[in-house]
CSV table of N, CA and C and ligand atoms in Angstrom, one decimal:
chain,number,residue,atom,x,y,z
A,1,MET,N,-40.8,-19.4,-3.4
A,1,MET,CA,-39.9,-19.8,-2.7
A,1,MET,C,-39.3,-20.1,-0.6
A,2,SER,N,-38.8,-21.0,-0.8
A,2,SER,CA,-39.0,-21.3,0.7
A,2,SER,C,-38.4,-20.3,1.8
A,3,GLN,N,-38.2,-20.7,2.5
A,3,GLN,CA,-38.0,-20.1,3.5
A,3,GLN,C,-36.2,-20.0,3.4
A,4,ILE,N,-35.9,-21.8,2.7
A,4,ILE,CA,-34.8,-21.3,3.3
A,4,ILE,C,-33.8,-21.4,1.6
A,5,ALA,N,-34.7,-21.0,1.1
A,5,ALA,CA,-34.0,-20.9,-0.7
A,5,ALA,C,-34.3,-19.1,-1.1
A,6,THR,N,-35.6,-18.7,-0.2
A,6,THR,CA,-34.7,-17.6,0.2
A,6,THR,C,-33.4,-17.3,1.4
A,7,ASP,N,-33.4,-17.4,1.6
A,7,ASP,CA,-32.1,-17.4,2.8
A,7,ASP,C,-30.5,-17.1,2.1
A,8,ILE,N,-30.8,-18.7,1.6
A,8,ILE,CA,-29.4,-18.5,0.6
A,8,ILE,C,-29.4,-17.9,-0.8
A,9,ALA,N,-30.4,-17.9,-1.2
A,9,ALA,CA,-30.1,-16.5,-2.1
A,9,ALA,C,-29.5,-15.3,-1.7
A,10,ASP,N,-29.7,-15.0,-1.1
A,10,ASP,CA,-29.7,-13.3,0.1
A,10,ASP,C,-28.3,-13.6,0.2
A,11,GLU,N,-28.2,-14.9,1.0
A,11,GLU,CA,-26.5,-14.7,1.2
A,11,GLU,C,-25.4,-14.3,-0.2
A,12,THR,N,-26.3,-15.5,-0.9
A,12,THR,CA,-25.5,-16.3,-2.6
A,12,THR,C,-25.4,-14.4,-2.8
A,13,SER,N,-26.3,-13.9,-2.9
A,13,SER,CA,-25.9,-12.9,-3.6
A,13,SER,C,-24.8,-11.5,-3.6
A,14,SER,N,-26.0,-11.6,-2.1
A,14,SER,CA,-25.0,-10.3,-0.7
A,14,SER,C,-22.8,-10.8,-1.2
A,15,ALA,N,-22.9,-12.0,-0.6
A,15,ALA,CA,-21.7,-12.8,-1.2
A,15,ALA,C,-20.9,-12.1,-2.5
A,16,ILE,N,-21.7,-12.0,-3.3
A,16,ILE,CA,-21.3,-12.4,-4.9
A,16,ILE,C,-21.0,-10.6,-5.1
A,17,LEU,N,-22.1,-9.6,-4.3
A,17,LEU,CA,-22.9,-8.0,-4.7
A,17,LEU,C,-21.7,-7.4,-3.7
A,18,GLN,N,-20.5,-8.2,-3.2
A,18,GLN,CA,-19.7,-7.4,-2.4
A,18,GLN,C,-18.4,-7.0,-3.1
A,19,PRO,N,-17.9,-5.6,-2.9
A,19,PRO,CA,-16.5,-5.1,-3.9
A,19,PRO,C,-15.8,-6.4,-3.4
A,20,PRO,N,-15.1,-6.0,-4.5
A,20,PRO,CA,-13.3,-6.6,-4.2
A,20,PRO,C,-12.9,-6.4,-3.0
A,21,LYS,N,-11.6,-6.3,-1.7
A,21,LYS,CA,-11.3,-5.9,-0.3
A,21,LYS,C,-10.0,-5.5,-1.3
A,22,GLN,N,-9.6,-3.7,-0.6
A,22,GLN,CA,-8.6,-3.3,-1.5
A,22,GLN,C,-7.2,-2.8,0.0
A,23,TYR,N,-6.8,-2.5,-0.8
A,23,TYR,CA,-5.2,-2.8,0.8
A,23,TYR,C,-4.3,-1.2,0.4
A,24,ALA,N,-4.3,-0.9,1.2
A,24,ALA,CA,-2.8,0.5,1.0
A,24,ALA,C,-2.2,-0.1,1.4
A,25,VAL,N,-1.1,0.7,0.4
A,25,VAL,CA,0.3,0.4,0.7
A,25,VAL,C,1.7,1.3,1.6
A,26,ILE,N,1.4,1.6,2.4
A,26,ILE,CA,2.7,2.7,3.4
A,26,ILE,C,3.9,2.5,3.7
A,27,LEU,N,3.7,3.7,3.1
A,27,LEU,CA,6.4,3.3,4.0
A,27,LEU,C,5.6,4.5,5.2
A,28,LEU,N,6.5,3.9,5.8
A,28,LEU,CA,7.6,5.2,7.3
A,28,LEU,C,7.9,5.5,7.2
A,29,ASN,N,8.6,7.0,7.9
A,29,ASN,CA,9.2,7.1,8.1
A,29,ASN,C,10.8,6.1,8.8
A,30,ASP,N,11.4,6.7,9.1
A,30,ASP,CA,12.8,6.9,9.8
A,30,ASP,C,14.1,7.8,9.7
A,31,ASP,N,14.4,7.2,10.1
A,31,ASP,CA,15.6,8.9,10.1
A,31,ASP,C,17.0,8.4,9.4
A,32,PHE,N,17.2,7.7,8.6
A,32,PHE,CA,18.6,7.3,7.9
A,32,PHE,C,18.4,7.2,5.8
A,33,THR,N,17.8,6.4,6.3
A,33,THR,CA,17.1,6.4,4.7
A,33,THR,C,17.6,7.5,3.7
A,34,PRO,N,17.8,7.9,3.2
A,34,PRO,CA,17.8,9.1,2.0
A,34,PRO,C,17.1,9.5,1.2
A,35,MET,N,16.5,10.8,0.6
A,35,MET,CA,15.0,10.9,0.6
A,35,MET,C,15.0,10.0,-0.8
A,36,ASP,N,16.3,11.2,-1.6
A,36,ASP,CA,16.6,10.7,-2.5
A,36,ASP,C,16.4,9.1,-3.5
A,37,PHE,N,16.6,7.8,-1.9
A,37,PHE,CA,16.1,6.8,-2.4
A,37,PHE,C,15.5,6.5,-2.6
A,38,VAL,N,14.1,7.3,-1.2
A,38,VAL,CA,12.7,7.1,-1.6
A,38,VAL,C,11.5,6.9,-2.4
A,39,VAL,N,12.1,8.8,-2.6
A,39,VAL,CA,11.6,9.0,-4.9
A,39,VAL,C,11.7,8.0,-5.6
A,40,ARG,N,12.8,7.7,-5.4
A,40,ARG,CA,13.2,6.7,-6.6
A,40,ARG,C,12.7,5.5,-6.4
A,41,VAL,N,11.8,4.9,-5.2
A,41,VAL,CA,11.7,3.6,-5.1
A,41,VAL,C,9.7,4.3,-5.1
A,42,LEU,N,9.2,5.2,-5.1
A,42,LEU,CA,7.8,5.8,-5.5
A,42,LEU,C,8.0,6.2,-6.9
A,43,GLN,N,9.5,6.2,-7.5
A,43,GLN,CA,9.2,6.5,-9.0
A,43,GLN,C,9.2,5.5,-10.0
A,44,ASP,N,10.2,4.0,-9.6
A,44,ASP,CA,10.3,3.0,-10.1
A,44,ASP,C,9.1,1.9,-9.4
A,45,ILE,N,8.7,2.2,-8.3
A,45,ILE,CA,7.2,0.0,-8.0
A,45,ILE,C,6.0,1.6,-7.9
A,46,PHE,N,6.1,2.3,-8.1
A,46,PHE,CA,4.1,2.2,-7.3
A,46,PHE,C,4.2,3.6,-9.2
A,47,TYR,N,5.1,4.3,-9.5
A,47,TYR,CA,5.4,5.0,-11.1
A,47,TYR,C,4.3,5.8,-10.8
A,48,MET,N,5.1,6.7,-9.9
A,48,MET,CA,5.1,8.0,-9.8
A,48,MET,C,5.6,9.2,-10.3
A,49,PRO,N,5.1,10.1,-11.1
A,49,PRO,CA,5.6,11.2,-11.0
A,49,PRO,C,7.2,11.4,-10.8
A,50,ASP,N,7.4,12.7,-11.0
A,50,ASP,CA,9.0,12.9,-10.1
A,50,ASP,C,8.5,13.5,-9.6
A,51,ALA,N,7.5,14.8,-9.8
A,51,ALA,CA,6.7,16.6,-9.3
A,51,ALA,C,6.0,15.4,-7.7
A,52,VAL,N,4.9,14.2,-8.3
A,52,VAL,CA,4.3,13.7,-6.9
A,52,VAL,C,5.2,12.9,-5.8
A,53,ALA,N,6.3,12.0,-6.8
A,53,ALA,CA,7.2,11.6,-5.8
A,53,ALA,C,7.7,12.0,-4.8
A,54,GLU,N,7.8,13.2,-5.3
A,54,GLU,CA,9.0,14.3,-4.2
A,54,GLU,C,8.1,14.7,-3.7
A,55,SER,N,7.0,15.4,-3.0
A,55,SER,CA,6.1,15.3,-2.3
A,55,SER,C,5.4,15.1,-1.7
A,56,VAL,N,5.1,13.5,-2.0
A,56,VAL,CA,4.9,12.3,-1.2
A,56,VAL,C,6.0,11.9,-0.2
A,57,MET,N,7.0,12.0,-0.4
A,57,MET,CA,8.5,11.3,0.2
A,57,MET,C,8.4,12.7,0.6
A,58,LEU,N,8.1,14.3,1.1
A,58,LEU,CA,8.3,14.7,1.4
A,58,LEU,C,7.2,15.0,3.1
A,59,LYS,N,5.9,14.7,2.1
A,59,LYS,CA,4.7,14.2,3.8
A,59,LYS,C,4.9,12.8,4.7
A,60,ILE,N,5.8,12.2,3.8
A,60,ILE,CA,6.1,10.6,4.9
A,60,ILE,C,7.2,11.1,5.9
A,61,HIS,N,8.0,12.4,5.2
A,61,HIS,CA,9.1,12.3,6.3
A,61,HIS,C,8.8,13.3,6.9
A,62,HIS,N,7.7,14.3,7.8
A,62,HIS,CA,7.1,15.0,8.1
A,62,HIS,C,5.5,13.9,8.5
A,63,GLU,N,4.8,14.1,8.1
A,63,GLU,CA,3.8,13.4,8.8
A,63,GLU,C,4.0,11.2,9.9
A,64,GLY,N,5.6,11.1,9.6
A,64,GLY,CA,5.7,9.8,10.1
A,64,GLY,C,5.1,8.5,9.3
A,65,ARG,N,4.6,8.4,8.1
A,65,ARG,CA,3.9,8.4,7.7
A,65,ARG,C,3.3,8.6,6.1
A,66,GLY,N,3.1,7.5,5.0
A,66,GLY,CA,2.0,7.6,4.0
A,66,GLY,C,2.2,7.1,2.2
A,67,GLN,N,0.5,7.0,2.4
A,67,GLN,CA,-0.1,6.0,0.8
A,67,GLN,C,0.4,5.8,0.2
A,68,CYS,N,1.8,4.9,-0.4
A,68,CYS,CA,2.0,4.8,-2.4
A,68,CYS,C,0.8,4.4,-2.5
A,69,GLY,N,0.1,4.0,-2.7
A,69,GLY,CA,-1.0,3.1,-3.4
A,69,GLY,C,-1.9,2.6,-3.0
A,70,VAL,N,-4.1,2.5,-3.6
A,70,VAL,CA,-4.4,1.1,-3.2
A,70,VAL,C,-4.3,0.1,-4.3
A,71,PHE,N,-4.6,-1.5,-3.6
A,71,PHE,CA,-4.8,-1.7,-5.1
A,71,PHE,C,-5.2,-2.9,-4.4
A,72,SER,N,-4.8,-4.2,-5.3
A,72,SER,CA,-5.9,-5.4,-4.5
A,72,SER,C,-5.2,-6.3,-4.0
A,73,TRP,N,-5.2,-7.2,-3.5
A,73,TRP,CA,-4.7,-7.9,-2.3
A,73,TRP,C,-3.0,-9.0,-2.7
A,74,ASP,N,-2.2,-9.0,-4.0
A,74,ASP,CA,-1.5,-9.9,-4.2
A,74,ASP,C,-0.8,-8.6,-5.0
A,75,ILE,N,-1.3,-7.9,-5.4
A,75,ILE,CA,-0.7,-6.4,-6.7
A,75,ILE,C,0.3,-5.7,-5.5
A,76,ALA,N,-0.5,-5.5,-3.9
A,76,ALA,CA,0.2,-4.7,-2.9
A,76,ALA,C,1.0,-5.4,-2.6
A,77,HIS,N,0.9,-6.5,-2.3
A,77,HIS,CA,2.1,-7.5,-0.9
A,77,HIS,C,3.2,-7.4,-2.3
A,78,THR,N,3.1,-7.6,-3.5
A,78,THR,CA,3.9,-7.7,-4.6
A,78,THR,C,4.9,-6.0,-4.5
A,79,LYS,N,3.9,-4.9,-4.3
A,79,LYS,CA,5.3,-3.5,-3.7
A,79,LYS,C,5.7,-4.0,-3.1
A,80,LYS,N,4.8,-4.6,-1.5
A,80,LYS,CA,6.2,-4.8,-0.9
A,80,LYS,C,6.9,-4.8,-0.3
A,81,ASP,N,7.1,-6.1,-2.0
A,81,ASP,CA,8.2,-7.4,-1.1
A,81,ASP,C,9.2,-6.8,-2.6
A,82,GLN,N,8.7,-5.6,-3.9
A,82,GLN,CA,9.7,-4.6,-3.8
A,82,GLN,C,10.2,-3.7,-3.1
A,83,VAL,N,9.3,-4.0,-1.9
A,83,VAL,CA,10.6,-1.6,-1.6
A,83,VAL,C,10.8,-2.9,-0.2
A,84,ASP,N,10.7,-4.0,0.1
A,84,ASP,CA,12.2,-4.7,1.1
A,84,ASP,C,13.1,-5.4,0.6
A,85,ASP,N,13.1,-5.3,-0.2
A,85,ASP,CA,13.3,-5.6,-0.9
A,85,ASP,C,15.4,-4.6,-2.1
A,86,ALA,N,14.3,-3.9,-2.3
A,86,ALA,CA,15.4,-2.7,-3.0
A,86,ALA,C,15.8,-2.1,-1.4
A,87,SER,N,14.7,-2.4,-0.3
A,87,SER,CA,16.1,-1.7,0.6
A,87,SER,C,16.4,-2.6,1.1
A,88,ARG,N,17.1,-3.6,1.4
A,88,ARG,CA,17.9,-4.9,1.8
A,88,ARG,C,18.7,-4.3,1.0
A,89,GLN,N,18.7,-4.7,-1.0
A,89,GLN,CA,19.9,-4.7,-1.1
A,89,GLN,C,20.7,-3.4,-0.9
A,90,ALA,N,20.1,-2.0,-1.0
A,90,ALA,CA,20.6,-1.1,-0.4
A,90,ALA,C,20.9,-0.9,1.0
A,91,GLU,N,20.5,-0.9,1.7
A,91,GLU,CA,21.2,-1.8,2.9
A,91,GLU,C,20.0,-0.8,3.8
A,92,TYR,N,19.2,0.1,3.2
A,92,TYR,CA,18.6,0.8,4.3
A,92,TYR,C,17.2,0.7,4.8
A,93,PRO,N,17.4,0.7,6.1
A,93,PRO,CA,15.3,0.6,7.0
A,93,PRO,C,14.5,0.7,7.2
A,94,LEU,N,14.2,1.2,5.6
A,94,LEU,CA,12.8,1.4,4.8
A,94,LEU,C,11.8,0.3,5.5
A,95,ARG,N,10.8,1.0,6.7
A,95,ARG,CA,9.8,0.1,6.1
A,95,ARG,C,8.4,0.3,5.8
A,96,CYS,N,8.1,-0.3,5.7
A,96,CYS,CA,6.7,-0.5,4.5
A,96,CYS,C,5.5,-1.7,4.9
A,97,VAL,N,3.8,-1.3,4.4
A,97,VAL,CA,3.0,-2.2,5.6
A,97,VAL,C,2.7,-2.3,4.6
A,98,VAL,N,1.3,-3.4,4.9
A,98,VAL,CA,0.5,-2.9,3.9
A,98,VAL,C,-0.9,-3.3,4.3
A,99,GLU,N,-2.8,-2.7,4.9
A,99,GLU,CA,-3.1,-2.4,5.5
A,99,GLU,C,-4.4,-2.0,4.1
A,100,GLU,N,-5.1,-3.0,5.0
A,100,GLU,CA,-6.8,-3.4,4.3
A,100,GLU,C,-8.0,-2.0,4.8
A,101,VAL,N,-7.6,-2.1,3.4
A,101,VAL,CA,-8.8,0.1,3.3
A,101,VAL,C,-10.4,-0.6,4.2
A,102,ASN,N,-10.5,-0.1,5.5
A,102,ASN,CA,-11.9,-0.1,5.1
A,102,ASN,C,-12.9,1.7,3.5
A,103,ASP,N,-14.2,-0.2,4.2
A,103,ASP,CA,-15.5,0.3,3.1
A,103,ASP,C,-15.7,2.3,3.1
A,104,SER,N,-15.9,2.4,4.6
A,104,SER,CA,-15.6,3.9,4.0
A,104,SER,C,-14.9,4.6,3.9
A,105,GLU,N,-13.7,4.2,3.8
A,105,GLU,CA,-12.5,5.5,3.5
A,105,GLU,C,-12.1,5.1,1.8
A,106,GLN,N,-13.8,4.5,0.9
A,106,GLN,CA,-12.1,4.7,-0.5
A,106,GLN,C,-13.5,5.9,-0.8
B,201,TYC,N1,13.6,10.6,7.4
B,201,TYC,C1,14.6,10.4,6.4
B,201,TYC,C2,16.0,11.7,5.7
B,201,TYC,O1,15.5,12.7,6.4
B,201,TYC,C3,14.2,11.1,4.2
B,201,TYC,C4,12.9,9.6,4.6
B,201,TYC,C5,11.2,9.9,4.0
B,201,TYC,C6,12.6,8.5,4.9
B,201,TYC,C7,10.4,8.9,4.2
B,201,TYC,C8,11.7,7.5,5.3
B,201,TYC,O2,9.7,6.8,4.6
B,201,TYC,C9,10.7,7.5,4.0
B,201,TYC,N2,16.9,11.6,5.3
């Protein structure tokens, strides 16, 4: 194989072999959104069991932020949109962000 063909083969296989990027959906604490509302968001949008939703909500309340799950780009942004819609409709300032997960954190 020529050097050019080898370079193309290496580049192609390393591009193909990369795992898909993953995205964490993070909820941020605030002083106004009721705890019950956050628990309901975690149950209804992230499918957390009651006790898990309660403990994730308390972690966010105490630590300022917390991870709700890790997804592909489009699922993560769909979840964020669902959280934003629910918060806007209820008129709470709950904030949700999507962050790319570093390979070392996976
Ligand atoms: N800090 C809020 C309160 O005391 C509860 C809360 C928890 C708000 C988590 C947002 O992402 C949040 N009512």
